[in-house]
Amino acid sequence: MKHLILAILLSVAAAIGFAAEQVDLFQPITPETDLKTFAWQNRLIVIFANSKEDVSFQTQIDFLKIDPAALSERQIVVLTDPDPDMQSFLRQKFRPRGFTLLLIGKDGQVKLRKPFPWDVRALSRAIDKMPMRRQEIKAKK
């Protein structure tokens, strides 16, 4: 009986932890958003669009929600900016035209820029080829 209770408690704790990670995975870009706060801690997927109703924007969000564990494993935070009127610092810096997907490494450099959605598998493969990610994988072994 003790083992059953322990298993249930561990399952609940894991589910709560996973839900907390999922909440932090997607963050809207605000005028205060600063890439320096993520430097050397997280890789960023930055998604720009002209509206939340943009088909490419919705498709990209849906793709990313399919496998949040893969994103979490690669220490990814997703920043979204579907409002060109806000004129965030990041929008001014990267000057997106319509839908734009950026992959920014932990070093703060743009590693990938795409005008169309990418699924988690393609993003994961691109990240796993990066030298820093290879070091992380090697260190885990």
Tab-separated table of C-alpha atoms in Angstrom:
chain	number	residue	atom	x	y	z
A	1	MET	CA	0.000	0.000	0.000
A	2	LYS	CA	2.853	2.387	0.828
A	3	HIS	CA	4.350	1.784	-2.620
A	4	LEU	CA	1.041	2.562	-4.303
A	5	ILE	CA	0.670	5.844	-2.411
A	6	LEU	CA	4.272	6.768	-3.181
A	7	ALA	CA	3.749	6.002	-6.884
A	8	ILE	CA	0.607	8.152	-6.965
A	9	LEU	CA	2.338	11.051	-5.206
A	10	LEU	CA	5.298	10.878	-7.584
A	11	SER	CA	2.966	10.819	-10.591
A	12	VAL	CA	1.068	13.866	-9.347
A	13	ALA	CA	4.305	15.734	-8.586
A	14	ALA	CA	5.649	14.942	-12.066
A	15	ALA	CA	2.408	16.089	-13.695
A	16	ILE	CA	2.453	19.350	-11.729
A	17	GLY	CA	6.094	19.922	-12.644
A	18	PHE	CA	5.394	19.224	-16.316
A	19	ALA	CA	2.431	21.621	-16.298
A	20	ALA	CA	4.594	24.337	-14.751
A	21	GLU	CA	7.243	23.818	-17.447
A	22	GLN	CA	4.602	24.004	-20.156
A	23	VAL	CA	3.256	27.317	-18.820
A	24	ASP	CA	6.734	28.880	-18.955
A	25	LEU	CA	7.443	27.498	-22.426
A	26	PHE	CA	5.376	30.146	-24.262
A	27	GLN	CA	5.871	33.803	-23.378
A	28	PRO	CA	4.517	36.858	-25.168
A	29	ILE	CA	6.998	39.511	-26.224
A	30	THR	CA	6.455	42.738	-24.315
A	31	PRO	CA	8.194	46.107	-24.628
A	32	GLU	CA	10.322	45.001	-21.639
A	33	THR	CA	11.444	41.683	-23.179
A	34	ASP	CA	15.242	41.545	-23.237
A	35	LEU	CA	17.212	38.738	-24.869
A	36	LYS	CA	19.977	39.191	-22.297
A	37	THR	CA	17.757	37.628	-19.630
A	38	PHE	CA	17.858	34.353	-21.585
A	39	ALA	CA	21.558	34.447	-22.537
A	40	TRP	CA	23.475	31.256	-21.749
A	41	GLN	CA	20.339	29.806	-20.097
A	42	ASN	CA	17.864	29.197	-22.916
A	43	ARG	CA	17.594	28.841	-26.642
A	44	LEU	CA	14.792	30.946	-28.060
A	45	ILE	CA	12.226	30.354	-30.734
A	46	VAL	CA	10.859	33.778	-31.629
A	47	ILE	CA	7.668	33.871	-33.673
A	48	PHE	CA	6.491	37.056	-35.363
A	49	ALA	CA	3.212	37.448	-37.256
A	50	ASN	CA	0.871	40.229	-38.309
A	51	SER	CA	-1.969	38.828	-36.168
A	52	LYS	CA	-2.890	35.921	-33.901
A	53	GLU	CA	-5.188	34.701	-36.682
A	54	ASP	CA	-2.283	34.314	-39.142
A	55	VAL	CA	-2.460	30.719	-40.420
A	56	SER	CA	1.320	30.253	-40.268
A	57	PHE	CA	1.391	31.605	-36.701
A	58	GLN	CA	-1.351	29.200	-35.587
A	59	THR	CA	0.316	26.298	-37.399
A	60	GLN	CA	3.659	27.034	-35.719
A	61	ILE	CA	2.084	27.207	-32.250
A	62	ASP	CA	0.254	23.927	-32.913
A	63	PHE	CA	3.502	22.281	-34.070
A	64	LEU	CA	5.296	23.367	-30.901
A	65	LYS	CA	2.500	22.195	-28.597
A	66	ILE	CA	2.763	18.656	-29.990
A	67	ASP	CA	6.052	17.892	-28.203
A	68	PRO	CA	6.801	20.332	-25.361
A	69	ALA	CA	9.113	17.762	-23.746
A	70	ALA	CA	11.514	17.961	-26.721
A	71	LEU	CA	11.579	21.749	-26.389
A	72	SER	CA	12.105	21.589	-22.644
A	73	GLU	CA	14.929	19.069	-23.063
A	74	ARG	CA	16.690	21.557	-25.337
A	75	GLN	CA	16.038	24.428	-22.908
A	76	ILE	CA	13.840	26.331	-25.351
A	77	VAL	CA	11.597	29.262	-24.529
A	78	VAL	CA	9.106	30.363	-27.189
A	79	LEU	CA	8.566	34.117	-27.516
A	80	THR	CA	5.580	35.280	-29.567
A	81	ASP	CA	4.788	38.661	-31.121
A	82	PRO	CA	1.632	38.620	-33.263
A	83	ASP	CA	1.107	42.401	-32.936
A	84	PRO	CA	3.100	44.637	-35.305
A	85	ASP	CA	1.503	47.752	-33.778
A	86	MET	CA	3.270	47.134	-30.459
A	87	GLN	CA	6.671	47.806	-32.105
A	88	SER	CA	8.624	45.772	-29.568
A	89	PHE	CA	12.399	46.129	-29.431
A	90	LEU	CA	12.745	42.634	-30.894
A	91	ARG	CA	10.451	43.491	-33.812
A	92	GLN	CA	12.525	46.594	-34.519
A	93	LYS	CA	15.781	44.644	-34.237
A	94	PHE	CA	14.839	41.682	-36.454
A	95	ARG	CA	12.441	43.491	-38.847
A	96	PRO	CA	10.153	40.564	-39.677
A	97	ARG	CA	7.962	40.645	-42.771
A	98	GLY	CA	4.741	38.843	-42.018
A	99	PHE	CA	5.303	35.463	-40.408
A	100	THR	CA	8.905	34.952	-39.318
A	101	LEU	CA	10.419	32.181	-37.208
A	102	LEU	CA	13.783	32.770	-35.529
A	103	LEU	CA	15.914	30.280	-33.645
A	104	ILE	CA	18.309	32.076	-31.323
A	105	GLY	CA	21.107	30.168	-29.627
A	106	LYS	CA	22.133	30.445	-25.997
A	107	ASP	CA	24.863	32.831	-27.153
A	108	GLY	CA	22.186	35.267	-28.379
A	109	GLN	CA	22.978	34.804	-32.080
A	110	VAL	CA	20.339	34.057	-34.720
A	111	LYS	CA	20.930	30.480	-35.857
A	112	LEU	CA	17.940	30.110	-38.158
A	113	ARG	CA	15.418	32.424	-39.843
A	114	LYS	CA	12.443	30.970	-41.710
A	115	PRO	CA	9.392	32.562	-43.385
A	116	PHE	CA	7.294	29.436	-42.793
A	117	PRO	CA	6.490	27.092	-39.869
A	118	TRP	CA	8.874	24.323	-38.815
A	119	ASP	CA	7.833	21.293	-36.810
A	120	VAL	CA	9.528	20.257	-33.560
A	121	ARG	CA	11.394	17.427	-35.265
A	122	ALA	CA	13.067	19.767	-37.785
A	123	LEU	CA	13.861	22.330	-35.082
A	124	SER	CA	15.264	19.613	-32.808
A	125	ARG	CA	17.515	18.307	-35.578
A	126	ALA	CA	18.813	21.818	-36.307
A	127	ILE	CA	19.501	22.421	-32.602
A	128	ASP	CA	21.119	19.019	-32.082
A	129	LYS	CA	23.690	19.864	-34.785
A	130	MET	CA	24.854	22.968	-32.904
A	131	PRO	CA	28.224	22.672	-31.108
A	132	MET	CA	26.870	23.761	-27.713
A	133	ARG	CA	24.022	21.239	-27.889
A	134	ARG	CA	26.469	18.480	-28.862
A	135	GLN	CA	28.521	19.330	-25.769
A	136	GLU	CA	25.373	19.121	-23.630
A	137	ILE	CA	24.512	15.702	-25.054
A	138	LYS	CA	28.073	14.482	-24.539
A	139	ALA	CA	28.098	15.738	-20.930
A	140	LYS	CA	24.888	13.792	-20.167
A	141	LYS	CA	26.458	10.498	-21.257
